[in-house]
């Protein structure tokens, strides 16, 4: 696959914050279109066709939330217009009406749907559906239909205290008041599609020499009808020289 890069991120990668590092977000700023839009959505469409269930998953009972998410994306894109709105209309008319496929081929963000599981004794949110074309060393098959503590089981800083704080965060997200955070990690490879099992962890890259910086803009919002929580990930891949320039600016 061809490599796709951005030259900057819309946030300051030198100003890191401890987990969960959450800040308020305006609804109209949820979905981003950056300089790599055309290349990324083309890659996403190819991955959806070639990888199938490795990039799209949906559990029984999530259908209403998936449909509501698609309508929410449509409303957001229509209000702003531009490339992503044009793309949404083209895909809907010529390619796919399936909610997750339509979203996956339209926007740069990967998107997961999480819903309360009444049978979970801890009252956790569970990932019930997702479109994940750009995994950062994890497998959708190992996370779908799993609760938050399982999903974050490999995150070093995700201790019981953080787990409780994150669950309270998910419980407290209000309709119309999205939240966001970001992360950045040095990488030895620039591939956006990096599926990797929890049983085969990626060796850490050396920040002093790694050629690429992978950043994620992660957003959380609540859908008004189904009350499902949406977790979106916009991935930026910067070459080292561009990352260092931004870091110093």
JSON list of C-alpha atoms in Angstrom, two decimals:
[
{"chain": "A", "resi": 1, "resn": "UNK", "atom": "CA", "xyz": [0.00, 0.00, 0.00]},
{"chain": "A", "resi": 2, "resn": "UNK", "atom": "CA", "xyz": [1.17, 3.54, -0.73]},
{"chain": "A", "resi": 3, "resn": "UNK", "atom": "CA", "xyz": [2.17, 5.64, 2.26]},
{"chain": "A", "resi": 4, "resn": "UNK", "atom": "CA", "xyz": [0.01, 8.63, 3.20]},
{"chain": "A", "resi": 5, "resn": "UNK", "atom": "CA", "xyz": [1.32, 11.55, 5.23]},
{"chain": "A", "resi": 6, "resn": "UNK", "atom": "CA", "xyz": [0.14, 14.82, 6.69]},
{"chain": "A", "resi": 7, "resn": "UNK", "atom": "CA", "xyz": [2.58, 17.64, 7.31]},
{"chain": "A", "resi": 8, "resn": "UNK", "atom": "CA", "xyz": [1.03, 18.82, 10.60]},
{"chain": "A", "resi": 9, "resn": "UNK", "atom": "CA", "xyz": [-1.71, 18.18, 13.15]},
{"chain": "A", "resi": 10, "resn": "UNK", "atom": "CA", "xyz": [-4.39, 20.62, 14.37]},
{"chain": "A", "resi": 11, "resn": "UNK", "atom": "CA", "xyz": [-3.16, 20.24, 17.96]},
{"chain": "A", "resi": 12, "resn": "UNK", "atom": "CA", "xyz": [0.11, 20.83, 19.78]},
{"chain": "A", "resi": 13, "resn": "UNK", "atom": "CA", "xyz": [1.90, 17.48, 20.01]},
{"chain": "A", "resi": 14, "resn": "UNK", "atom": "CA", "xyz": [4.45, 18.89, 22.45]},
{"chain": "A", "resi": 15, "resn": "UNK", "atom": "CA", "xyz": [1.82, 19.63, 25.10]},
{"chain": "A", "resi": 16, "resn": "UNK", "atom": "CA", "xyz": [1.01, 16.16, 26.41]},
{"chain": "A", "resi": 17, "resn": "UNK", "atom": "CA", "xyz": [-1.53, 15.60, 29.20]},
{"chain": "A", "resi": 18, "resn": "UNK", "atom": "CA", "xyz": [-2.07, 12.66, 31.58]},
{"chain": "A", "resi": 19, "resn": "UNK", "atom": "CA", "xyz": [-4.93, 10.24, 30.91]},
{"chain": "A", "resi": 20, "resn": "UNK", "atom": "CA", "xyz": [-7.73, 10.75, 30.13]},
{"chain": "A", "resi": 21, "resn": "UNK", "atom": "CA", "xyz": [-6.74, 14.26, 28.94]},
{"chain": "A", "resi": 22, "resn": "UNK", "atom": "CA", "xyz": [-10.26, 15.23, 27.89]},
{"chain": "A", "resi": 23, "resn": "UNK", "atom": "CA", "xyz": [-11.42, 18.68, 26.71]},
{"chain": "A", "resi": 24, "resn": "UNK", "atom": "CA", "xyz": [-14.75, 20.10, 25.40]},
{"chain": "A", "resi": 25, "resn": "UNK", "atom": "CA", "xyz": [-15.45, 20.10, 21.65]},
{"chain": "A", "resi": 26, "resn": "UNK", "atom": "CA", "xyz": [-17.96, 21.99, 19.50]},
{"chain": "A", "resi": 27, "resn": "UNK", "atom": "CA", "xyz": [-20.27, 19.65, 17.56]},
{"chain": "A", "resi": 28, "resn": "UNK", "atom": "CA", "xyz": [-19.44, 21.34, 14.27]},
{"chain": "A", "resi": 29, "resn": "UNK", "atom": "CA", "xyz": [-15.74, 20.57, 14.84]},
{"chain": "A", "resi": 30, "resn": "UNK", "atom": "CA", "xyz": [-16.26, 16.83, 15.28]},
{"chain": "A", "resi": 31, "resn": "UNK", "atom": "CA", "xyz": [-15.25, 15.55, 11.82]},
{"chain": "A", "resi": 32, "resn": "UNK", "atom": "CA", "xyz": [-12.08, 16.88, 10.22]},
{"chain": "A", "resi": 33, "resn": "UNK", "atom": "CA", "xyz": [-11.01, 17.08, 6.59]},
{"chain": "A", "resi": 34, "resn": "UNK", "atom": "CA", "xyz": [-7.27, 17.51, 6.15]},
{"chain": "A", "resi": 35, "resn": "UNK", "atom": "CA", "xyz": [-4.75, 17.57, 3.31]},
{"chain": "A", "resi": 36, "resn": "UNK", "atom": "CA", "xyz": [-4.78, 13.75, 3.00]},
{"chain": "A", "resi": 37, "resn": "UNK", "atom": "CA", "xyz": [-8.55, 13.40, 2.68]},
{"chain": "A", "resi": 38, "resn": "UNK", "atom": "CA", "xyz": [-8.67, 12.03, -0.88]},
{"chain": "A", "resi": 39, "resn": "UNK", "atom": "CA", "xyz": [-5.87, 9.52, -0.30]},
{"chain": "A", "resi": 40, "resn": "UNK", "atom": "CA", "xyz": [-7.17, 8.31, 3.04]},
{"chain": "A", "resi": 41, "resn": "UNK", "atom": "CA", "xyz": [-10.79, 7.77, 1.96]},
{"chain": "A", "resi": 42, "resn": "UNK", "atom": "CA", "xyz": [-9.59, 5.95, -1.18]},
{"chain": "A", "resi": 43, "resn": "UNK", "atom": "CA", "xyz": [-7.51, 3.64, 1.02]},
{"chain": "A", "resi": 44, "resn": "UNK", "atom": "CA", "xyz": [-10.44, 3.14, 3.37]},
{"chain": "A", "resi": 45, "resn": "UNK", "atom": "CA", "xyz": [-12.72, 2.12, 0.50]},
{"chain": "A", "resi": 46, "resn": "UNK", "atom": "CA", "xyz": [-10.13, -0.39, -0.69]},
{"chain": "A", "resi": 47, "resn": "UNK", "atom": "CA", "xyz": [-9.67, -1.85, 2.79]},
{"chain": "A", "resi": 48, "resn": "UNK", "atom": "CA", "xyz": [-13.43, -2.23, 3.25]},
{"chain": "A", "resi": 49, "resn": "UNK", "atom": "CA", "xyz": [-13.66, -4.22, 0.02]},
{"chain": "A", "resi": 50, "resn": "UNK", "atom": "CA", "xyz": [-10.51, -6.28, 0.63]},
{"chain": "A", "resi": 51, "resn": "UNK", "atom": "CA", "xyz": [-10.54, -6.86, 4.39]},
{"chain": "A", "resi": 52, "resn": "UNK", "atom": "CA", "xyz": [-14.27, -7.13, 5.12]},
{"chain": "A", "resi": 53, "resn": "UNK", "atom": "CA", "xyz": [-14.88, -8.17, 8.73]},
{"chain": "A", "resi": 54, "resn": "UNK", "atom": "CA", "xyz": [-11.36, -7.18, 9.75]},
{"chain": "A", "resi": 55, "resn": "UNK", "atom": "CA", "xyz": [-12.40, -3.52, 9.39]},
{"chain": "A", "resi": 56, "resn": "UNK", "atom": "CA", "xyz": [-16.19, -3.58, 9.94]},
{"chain": "A", "resi": 57, "resn": "UNK", "atom": "CA", "xyz": [-18.01, -5.34, 12.78]},
{"chain": "A", "resi": 58, "resn": "UNK", "atom": "CA", "xyz": [-21.54, -5.12, 14.11]},
{"chain": "A", "resi": 59, "resn": "UNK", "atom": "CA", "xyz": [-23.29, -7.05, 16.88]},
{"chain": "A", "resi": 60, "resn": "UNK", "atom": "CA", "xyz": [-26.95, -7.91, 17.06]},
{"chain": "A", "resi": 61, "resn": "UNK", "atom": "CA", "xyz": [-28.92, -5.08, 18.64]},
{"chain": "A", "resi": 62, "resn": "UNK", "atom": "CA", "xyz": [-26.65, -2.29, 17.41]},
{"chain": "A", "resi": 63, "resn": "UNK", "atom": "CA", "xyz": [-28.61, -1.66, 14.21]},
{"chain": "A", "resi": 64, "resn": "UNK", "atom": "CA", "xyz": [-30.52, 1.37, 15.50]},
{"chain": "A", "resi": 65, "resn": "UNK", "atom": "CA", "xyz": [-27.36, 2.99, 16.83]},
{"chain": "A", "resi": 66, "resn": "UNK", "atom": "CA", "xyz": [-25.55, 2.40, 13.50]},
{"chain": "A", "resi": 67, "resn": "UNK", "atom": "CA", "xyz": [-28.42, 3.98, 11.58]},
{"chain": "A", "resi": 68, "resn": "UNK", "atom": "CA", "xyz": [-28.57, 6.94, 13.95]},
{"chain": "A", "resi": 69, "resn": "UNK", "atom": "CA", "xyz": [-24.81, 7.41, 13.67]},
{"chain": "A", "resi": 70, "resn": "UNK", "atom": "CA", "xyz": [-25.08, 7.52, 9.89]},
{"chain": "A", "resi": 71, "resn": "UNK", "atom": "CA", "xyz": [-27.79, 10.18, 10.11]},
{"chain": "A", "resi": 72, "resn": "UNK", "atom": "CA", "xyz": [-25.66, 12.14, 12.59]},
{"chain": "A", "resi": 73, "resn": "UNK", "atom": "CA", "xyz": [-22.67, 12.03, 10.23]},
{"chain": "A", "resi": 74, "resn": "UNK", "atom": "CA", "xyz": [-24.87, 13.12, 7.34]},
{"chain": "A", "resi": 75, "resn": "UNK", "atom": "CA", "xyz": [-26.22, 16.09, 9.31]},
{"chain": "A", "resi": 76, "resn": "UNK", "atom": "CA", "xyz": [-22.73, 17.13, 10.39]},
{"chain": "A", "resi": 77, "resn": "UNK", "atom": "CA", "xyz": [-21.28, 16.92, 6.88]},
{"chain": "A", "resi": 78, "resn": "UNK", "atom": "CA", "xyz": [-24.23, 18.62, 5.21]},
{"chain": "A", "resi": 79, "resn": "UNK", "atom": "CA", "xyz": [-23.97, 21.60, 7.58]},
{"chain": "A", "resi": 80, "resn": "UNK", "atom": "CA", "xyz": [-20.34, 22.16, 6.60]},
{"chain": "A", "resi": 81, "resn": "UNK", "atom": "CA", "xyz": [-20.45, 21.17, 2.92]},
{"chain": "A", "resi": 82, "resn": "UNK", "atom": "CA", "xyz": [-17.17, 20.63, 1.11]},
{"chain": "A", "resi": 83, "resn": "UNK", "atom": "CA", "xyz": [-15.27, 17.50, 0.08]},
{"chain": "A", "resi": 84, "resn": "UNK", "atom": "CA", "xyz": [-16.62, 15.11, 2.70]},
{"chain": "A", "resi": 85, "resn": "UNK", "atom": "CA", "xyz": [-20.25, 16.08, 2.03]},
{"chain": "A", "resi": 86, "resn": "UNK", "atom": "CA", "xyz": [-19.74, 15.61, -1.70]},
{"chain": "A", "resi": 87, "resn": "UNK", "atom": "CA", "xyz": [-18.12, 12.26, -1.03]},
{"chain": "A", "resi": 88, "resn": "UNK", "atom": "CA", "xyz": [-20.99, 11.16, 1.24]},
{"chain": "A", "resi": 89, "resn": "UNK", "atom": "CA", "xyz": [-23.57, 11.86, -1.47]},
{"chain": "A", "resi": 90, "resn": "UNK", "atom": "CA", "xyz": [-21.52, 10.10, -4.15]},
{"chain": "A", "resi": 91, "resn": "UNK", "atom": "CA", "xyz": [-20.98, 6.95, -2.05]},
{"chain": "A", "resi": 92, "resn": "UNK", "atom": "CA", "xyz": [-24.63, 6.79, -0.99]},
{"chain": "A", "resi": 93, "resn": "UNK", "atom": "CA", "xyz": [-25.85, 7.07, -4.58]},
{"chain": "A", "resi": 94, "resn": "UNK", "atom": "CA", "xyz": [-23.31, 4.86, -6.35]},
{"chain": "A", "resi": 95, "resn": "UNK", "atom": "CA", "xyz": [-21.64, 2.51, -3.91]},
{"chain": "A", "resi": 96, "resn": "UNK", "atom": "CA", "xyz": [-23.20, 1.69, -0.56]},
{"chain": "A", "resi": 97, "resn": "UNK", "atom": "CA", "xyz": [-26.20, 2.39, 1.64]},
{"chain": "A", "resi": 98, "resn": "UNK", "atom": "CA", "xyz": [-24.99, 0.23, 4.53]},
{"chain": "A", "resi": 99, "resn": "UNK", "atom": "CA", "xyz": [-24.50, 2.68, 7.44]},
{"chain": "A", "resi": 100, "resn": "UNK", "atom": "CA", "xyz": [-21.02, 1.59, 8.51]},
{"chain": "A", "resi": 101, "resn": "UNK", "atom": "CA", "xyz": [-19.74, 1.16, 4.96]},
{"chain": "A", "resi": 102, "resn": "UNK", "atom": "CA", "xyz": [-21.11, 4.54, 3.95]},
{"chain": "A", "resi": 103, "resn": "UNK", "atom": "CA", "xyz": [-19.40, 6.21, 6.90]},
{"chain": "A", "resi": 104, "resn": "UNK", "atom": "CA", "xyz": [-16.19, 4.28, 6.39]},
{"chain": "A", "resi": 105, "resn": "UNK", "atom": "CA", "xyz": [-15.87, 5.32, 2.75]},
{"chain": "A", "resi": 106, "resn": "UNK", "atom": "CA", "xyz": [-16.81, 8.94, 3.41]},
{"chain": "A", "resi": 107, "resn": "UNK", "atom": "CA", "xyz": [-14.84, 10.29, 6.37]},
{"chain": "A", "resi": 108, "resn": "UNK", "atom": "CA", "xyz": [-11.26, 9.97, 7.53]},
{"chain": "A", "resi": 109, "resn": "UNK", "atom": "CA", "xyz": [-12.29, 8.98, 11.05]},
{"chain": "A", "resi": 110, "resn": "UNK", "atom": "CA", "xyz": [-12.58, 5.43, 12.30]},
{"chain": "A", "resi": 111, "resn": "UNK", "atom": "CA", "xyz": [-15.68, 5.21, 14.48]},
{"chain": "A", "resi": 112, "resn": "UNK", "atom": "CA", "xyz": [-16.70, 2.82, 17.26]},
{"chain": "A", "resi": 113, "resn": "UNK", "atom": "CA", "xyz": [-20.12, 2.58, 18.90]},
{"chain": "A", "resi": 114, "resn": "UNK", "atom": "CA", "xyz": [-20.28, 1.71, 22.59]},
{"chain": "A", "resi": 115, "resn": "UNK", "atom": "CA", "xyz": [-23.47, 0.91, 24.48]},
{"chain": "A", "resi": 116, "resn": "UNK", "atom": "CA", "xyz": [-24.37, 0.03, 28.04]},
{"chain": "A", "resi": 117, "resn": "UNK", "atom": "CA", "xyz": [-24.61, -3.71, 28.61]},
{"chain": "A", "resi": 118, "resn": "UNK", "atom": "CA", "xyz": [-27.41, -4.45, 31.10]},
{"chain": "A", "resi": 119, "resn": "UNK", "atom": "CA", "xyz": [-25.86, -7.86, 31.77]},
{"chain": "A", "resi": 120, "resn": "UNK", "atom": "CA", "xyz": [-22.43, -6.47, 32.63]},
{"chain": "A", "resi": 121, "resn": "UNK", "atom": "CA", "xyz": [-22.11, -6.52, 36.45]},
{"chain": "A", "resi": 122, "resn": "UNK", "atom": "CA", "xyz": [-19.79, -3.50, 36.38]},
{"chain": "A", "resi": 123, "resn": "UNK", "atom": "CA", "xyz": [-22.22, -1.47, 34.28]},
{"chain": "A", "resi": 124, "resn": "UNK", "atom": "CA", "xyz": [-19.58, -0.95, 31.60]},
{"chain": "A", "resi": 125, "resn": "UNK", "atom": "CA", "xyz": [-20.00, 0.23, 28.05]},
{"chain": "A", "resi": 126, "resn": "UNK", "atom": "CA", "xyz": [-19.38, -2.44, 25.41]},
{"chain": "A", "resi": 127, "resn": "UNK", "atom": "CA", "xyz": [-18.19, -1.94, 21.83]},
{"chain": "A", "resi": 128, "resn": "UNK", "atom": "CA", "xyz": [-21.18, -3.07, 19.75]},
{"chain": "A", "resi": 129, "resn": "UNK", "atom": "CA", "xyz": [-20.17, -1.86, 16.27]},
{"chain": "A", "resi": 130, "resn": "UNK", "atom": "CA", "xyz": [-17.21, -0.27, 14.54]},
{"chain": "A", "resi": 131, "resn": "UNK", "atom": "CA", "xyz": [-15.60, 0.78, 11.29]},
{"chain": "A", "resi": 132, "resn": "UNK", "atom": "CA", "xyz": [-11.84, 0.48, 11.86]},
{"chain": "A", "resi": 133, "resn": "UNK", "atom": "CA", "xyz": [-9.64, 0.90, 8.79]},
{"chain": "A", "resi": 134, "resn": "UNK", "atom": "CA", "xyz": [-6.59, 2.34, 10.54]},
{"chain": "A", "resi": 135, "resn": "UNK", "atom": "CA", "xyz": [-5.97, 0.24, 13.68]},
{"chain": "A", "resi": 136, "resn": "UNK", "atom": "CA", "xyz": [-2.85, 1.19, 15.64]},
{"chain": "A", "resi": 137, "resn": "UNK", "atom": "CA", "xyz": [-1.63, -2.30, 16.55]},
{"chain": "A", "resi": 138, "resn": "UNK", "atom": "CA", "xyz": [-4.92, -3.84, 17.64]},
{"chain": "A", "resi": 139, "resn": "UNK", "atom": "CA", "xyz": [-7.54, -6.16, 16.19]},
{"chain": "A", "resi": 140, "resn": "UNK", "atom": "CA", "xyz": [-11.22, -5.33, 15.88]},
{"chain": "A", "resi": 141, "resn": "UNK", "atom": "CA", "xyz": [-12.06, -9.00, 16.39]},
{"chain": "A", "resi": 142, "resn": "UNK", "atom": "CA", "xyz": [-10.43, -8.87, 19.85]},
{"chain": "A", "resi": 143, "resn": "UNK", "atom": "CA", "xyz": [-12.33, -5.73, 20.93]},
{"chain": "A", "resi": 144, "resn": "UNK", "atom": "CA", "xyz": [-15.84, -6.08, 19.45]},
{"chain": "A", "resi": 145, "resn": "UNK", "atom": "CA", "xyz": [-18.52, -7.02, 21.99]},
{"chain": "A", "resi": 146, "resn": "UNK", "atom": "CA", "xyz": [-16.02, -6.41, 24.80]},
{"chain": "A", "resi": 147, "resn": "UNK", "atom": "CA", "xyz": [-16.29, -3.94, 27.73]},
{"chain": "A", "resi": 148, "resn": "UNK", "atom": "CA", "xyz": [-14.06, -0.91, 28.24]},
{"chain": "A", "resi": 149, "resn": "UNK", "atom": "CA", "xyz": [-11.71, -2.59, 30.71]},
{"chain": "A", "resi": 150, "resn": "UNK", "atom": "CA", "xyz": [-11.02, -5.38, 28.20]},
{"chain": "A", "resi": 151, "resn": "UNK", "atom": "CA", "xyz": [-10.60, -2.93, 25.32]},
{"chain": "A", "resi": 152, "resn": "UNK", "atom": "CA", "xyz": [-7.97, -0.96, 27.25]},
{"chain": "A", "resi": 153, "resn": "UNK", "atom": "CA", "xyz": [-6.33, -3.98, 28.85]},
{"chain": "A", "resi": 154, "resn": "UNK", "atom": "CA", "xyz": [-3.02, -3.45, 27.05]},
{"chain": "A", "resi": 155, "resn": "UNK", "atom": "CA", "xyz": [-2.71, 0.27, 27.87]},
{"chain": "A", "resi": 156, "resn": "UNK", "atom": "CA", "xyz": [0.06, 0.56, 30.48]},
{"chain": "A", "resi": 157, "resn": "UNK", "atom": "CA", "xyz": [-1.42, 3.57, 32.29]},
{"chain": "A", "resi": 158, "resn": "UNK", "atom": "CA", "xyz": [-4.96, 2.17, 32.32]},
{"chain": "A", "resi": 159, "resn": "UNK", "atom": "CA", "xyz": [-5.10, 1.18, 36.00]},
{"chain": "A", "resi": 160, "resn": "UNK", "atom": "CA", "xyz": [-8.29, 0.61, 38.05]},
{"chain": "A", "resi": 161, "resn": "UNK", "atom": "CA", "xyz": [-8.45, 4.30, 38.98]},
{"chain": "A", "resi": 162, "resn": "UNK", "atom": "CA", "xyz": [-8.28, 5.39, 35.33]},
{"chain": "A", "resi": 163, "resn": "UNK", "atom": "CA", "xyz": [-10.82, 2.69, 34.42]},
{"chain": "A", "resi": 164, "resn": "UNK", "atom": "CA", "xyz": [-13.32, 4.11, 36.93]},
{"chain": "A", "resi": 165, "resn": "UNK", "atom": "CA", "xyz": [-12.72, 7.65, 35.69]},
{"chain": "A", "resi": 166, "resn": "UNK", "atom": "CA", "xyz": [-13.22, 6.62, 32.06]},
{"chain": "A", "resi": 167, "resn": "UNK", "atom": "CA", "xyz": [-16.44, 4.77, 32.88]},
{"chain": "A", "resi": 168, "resn": "UNK", "atom": "CA", "xyz": [-17.76, 7.84, 34.72]},
{"chain": "A", "resi": 169, "resn": "UNK", "atom": "CA", "xyz": [-16.79, 9.88, 31.68]},
{"chain": "A", "resi": 170, "resn": "UNK", "atom": "CA", "xyz": [-18.78, 7.60, 29.38]},
{"chain": "A", "resi": 171, "resn": "UNK", "atom": "CA", "xyz": [-21.75, 7.70, 31.75]},
{"chain": "A", "resi": 172, "resn": "UNK", "atom": "CA", "xyz": [-21.62, 11.50, 31.92]},
{"chain": "A", "resi": 173, "resn": "UNK", "atom": "CA", "xyz": [-21.28, 12.45, 28.26]},
{"chain": "A", "resi": 174, "resn": "UNK", "atom": "CA", "xyz": [-24.17, 14.74, 27.36]},
{"chain": "A", "resi": 175, "resn": "UNK", "atom": "CA", "xyz": [-25.98, 15.03, 24.05]},
{"chain": "A", "resi": 176, "resn": "UNK", "atom": "CA", "xyz": [-24.70, 18.03, 22.12]},
{"chain": "A", "resi": 177, "resn": "UNK", "atom": "CA", "xyz": [-21.53, 18.37, 24.22]},
{"chain": "A", "resi": 178, "resn": "UNK", "atom": "CA", "xyz": [-18.78, 16.23, 22.63]},
{"chain": "A", "resi": 179, "resn": "UNK", "atom": "CA", "xyz": [-15.34, 15.77, 24.13]},
{"chain": "A", "resi": 180, "resn": "UNK", "atom": "CA", "xyz": [-11.91, 15.14, 22.63]},
{"chain": "A", "resi": 181, "resn": "UNK", "atom": "CA", "xyz": [-8.33, 14.19, 23.39]},
{"chain": "A", "resi": 182, "resn": "UNK", "atom": "CA", "xyz": [-5.21, 13.35, 21.41]},
{"chain": "A", "resi": 183, "resn": "UNK", "atom": "CA", "xyz": [-2.22, 11.04, 21.57]},
{"chain": "A", "resi": 184, "resn": "UNK", "atom": "CA", "xyz": [1.06, 10.69, 19.69]},
{"chain": "A", "resi": 185, "resn": "UNK", "atom": "CA", "xyz": [3.46, 7.77, 19.39]},
{"chain": "A", "resi": 186, "resn": "UNK", "atom": "CA", "xyz": [6.66, 7.32, 17.44]},
{"chain": "A", "resi": 187, "resn": "UNK", "atom": "CA", "xyz": [6.53, 4.52, 14.86]},
{"chain": "A", "resi": 188, "resn": "UNK", "atom": "CA", "xyz": [9.00, 2.55, 12.77]},
{"chain": "A", "resi": 189, "resn": "UNK", "atom": "CA", "xyz": [6.38, 1.98, 10.07]},
{"chain": "A", "resi": 190, "resn": "UNK", "atom": "CA", "xyz": [4.06, 4.43, 8.31]},
{"chain": "A", "resi": 191, "resn": "UNK", "atom": "CA", "xyz": [1.33, 1.97, 7.39]},
{"chain": "A", "resi": 192, "resn": "UNK", "atom": "CA", "xyz": [-2.08, 3.24, 8.49]},
{"chain": "A", "resi": 193, "resn": "UNK", "atom": "CA", "xyz": [-3.53, -0.29, 8.52]},
{"chain": "A", "resi": 194, "resn": "UNK", "atom": "CA", "xyz": [-1.63, -1.91, 11.39]},
{"chain": "A", "resi": 195, "resn": "UNK", "atom": "CA", "xyz": [-3.77, -4.78, 12.74]},
{"chain": "A", "resi": 196, "resn": "UNK", "atom": "CA", "xyz": [-1.96, -6.66, 15.49]},
{"chain": "A", "resi": 197, "resn": "UNK", "atom": "CA", "xyz": [-3.10, -9.14, 18.12]},
{"chain": "A", "resi": 198, "resn": "UNK", "atom": "CA", "xyz": [-2.78, -8.44, 21.82]},
{"chain": "A", "resi": 199, "resn": "UNK", "atom": "CA", "xyz": [-0.77, -11.67, 21.92]},
{"chain": "A", "resi": 200, "resn": "UNK", "atom": "CA", "xyz": [1.78, -10.24, 19.46]},
{"chain": "A", "resi": 201, "resn": "UNK", "atom": "CA", "xyz": [2.53, -6.72, 20.72]},
{"chain": "A", "resi": 202, "resn": "UNK", "atom": "CA", "xyz": [4.46, -4.30, 18.53]},
{"chain": "A", "resi": 203, "resn": "UNK", "atom": "CA", "xyz": [8.02, -3.64, 19.70]},
{"chain": "A", "resi": 204, "resn": "UNK", "atom": "CA", "xyz": [8.28, -0.02, 20.89]},
{"chain": "A", "resi": 205, "resn": "UNK", "atom": "CA", "xyz": [9.98, 2.43, 18.55]},
{"chain": "A", "resi": 206, "resn": "UNK", "atom": "CA", "xyz": [12.92, 4.53, 19.70]},
{"chain": "A", "resi": 207, "resn": "UNK", "atom": "CA", "xyz": [11.72, 8.16, 19.95]},
{"chain": "A", "resi": 208, "resn": "UNK", "atom": "CA", "xyz": [15.24, 9.35, 19.22]},
{"chain": "A", "resi": 209, "resn": "UNK", "atom": "CA", "xyz": [15.40, 7.69, 15.80]},
{"chain": "A", "resi": 210, "resn": "UNK", "atom": "CA", "xyz": [11.90, 6.56, 14.75]},
{"chain": "A", "resi": 211, "resn": "UNK", "atom": "CA", "xyz": [11.07, 7.95, 11.29]},
{"chain": "A", "resi": 212, "resn": "UNK", "atom": "CA", "xyz": [7.34, 8.54, 11.81]},
{"chain": "A", "resi": 213, "resn": "UNK", "atom": "CA", "xyz": [5.00, 10.09, 14.38]},
{"chain": "A", "resi": 214, "resn": "UNK", "atom": "CA", "xyz": [1.49, 8.64, 14.46]},
{"chain": "A", "resi": 215, "resn": "UNK", "atom": "CA", "xyz": [-1.11, 10.90, 16.13]},
{"chain": "A", "resi": 216, "resn": "UNK", "atom": "CA", "xyz": [-4.77, 10.34, 16.87]},
{"chain": "A", "resi": 217, "resn": "UNK", "atom": "CA", "xyz": [-7.47, 12.94, 17.45]},
{"chain": "A", "resi": 218, "resn": "UNK", "atom": "CA", "xyz": [-10.04, 11.02, 19.50]},
{"chain": "A", "resi": 219, "resn": "UNK", "atom": "CA", "xyz": [-13.58, 12.32, 20.05]},
{"chain": "A", "resi": 220, "resn": "UNK", "atom": "CA", "xyz": [-16.47, 11.17, 22.21]},
{"chain": "A", "resi": 221, "resn": "UNK", "atom": "CA", "xyz": [-20.13, 12.10, 21.78]},
{"chain": "A", "resi": 222, "resn": "UNK", "atom": "CA", "xyz": [-23.55, 10.76, 22.68]},
{"chain": "A", "resi": 223, "resn": "UNK", "atom": "CA", "xyz": [-26.26, 10.04, 20.12]},
{"chain": "A", "resi": 224, "resn": "UNK", "atom": "CA", "xyz": [-29.55, 11.68, 21.14]},
{"chain": "A", "resi": 225, "resn": "UNK", "atom": "CA", "xyz": [-32.00, 8.83, 20.40]},
{"chain": "A", "resi": 226, "resn": "UNK", "atom": "CA", "xyz": [-30.24, 5.55, 21.20]},
{"chain": "A", "resi": 227, "resn": "UNK", "atom": "CA", "xyz": [-27.95, 7.20, 23.78]},
{"chain": "A", "resi": 228, "resn": "UNK", "atom": "CA", "xyz": [-25.04, 5.21, 22.39]},
{"chain": "A", "resi": 229, "resn": "UNK", "atom": "CA", "xyz": [-21.56, 6.67, 22.86]},
{"chain": "A", "resi": 230, "resn": "UNK", "atom": "CA", "xyz": [-19.54, 7.29, 19.71]},
{"chain": "A", "resi": 231, "resn": "UNK", "atom": "CA", "xyz": [-15.74, 7.12, 19.81]},
{"chain": "A", "resi": 232, "resn": "UNK", "atom": "CA", "xyz": [-14.02, 8.46, 16.70]},
{"chain": "A", "resi": 233, "resn": "UNK", "atom": "CA", "xyz": [-10.34, 8.40, 15.72]},
{"chain": "A", "resi": 234, "resn": "UNK", "atom": "CA", "xyz": [-8.76, 10.69, 13.13]},
{"chain": "A", "resi": 235, "resn": "UNK", "atom": "CA", "xyz": [-5.27, 9.39, 12.34]},
{"chain": "A", "resi": 236, "resn": "UNK", "atom": "CA", "xyz": [-2.37, 11.61, 11.31]},
{"chain": "A", "resi": 237, "resn": "UNK", "atom": "CA", "xyz": [0.96, 10.19, 10.11]},
{"chain": "A", "resi": 238, "resn": "UNK", "atom": "CA", "xyz": [3.87, 12.64, 10.04]},
{"chain": "A", "resi": 239, "resn": "UNK", "atom": "CA", "xyz": [7.36, 12.10, 8.77]},
{"chain": "A", "resi": 240, "resn": "UNK", "atom": "CA", "xyz": [9.98, 12.81, 11.39]},
{"chain": "A", "resi": 241, "resn": "UNK", "atom": "CA", "xyz": [11.16, 16.13, 9.96]},
{"chain": "A", "resi": 242, "resn": "UNK", "atom": "CA", "xyz": [7.60, 17.49, 9.90]},
{"chain": "A", "resi": 243, "resn": "UNK", "atom": "CA", "xyz": [6.86, 16.22, 13.39]},
{"chain": "A", "resi": 244, "resn": "UNK", "atom": "CA", "xyz": [9.96, 17.86, 14.82]},
{"chain": "A", "resi": 245, "resn": "UNK", "atom": "CA", "xyz": [9.19, 21.15, 13.11]},
{"chain": "A", "resi": 246, "resn": "UNK", "atom": "CA", "xyz": [5.74, 21.20, 14.68]},
{"chain": "A", "resi": 247, "resn": "UNK", "atom": "CA", "xyz": [7.15, 20.16, 18.05]},
{"chain": "A", "resi": 248, "resn": "UNK", "atom": "CA", "xyz": [9.53, 23.14, 18.04]},
{"chain": "A", "resi": 249, "resn": "UNK", "atom": "CA", "xyz": [7.08, 25.74, 16.73]}
]
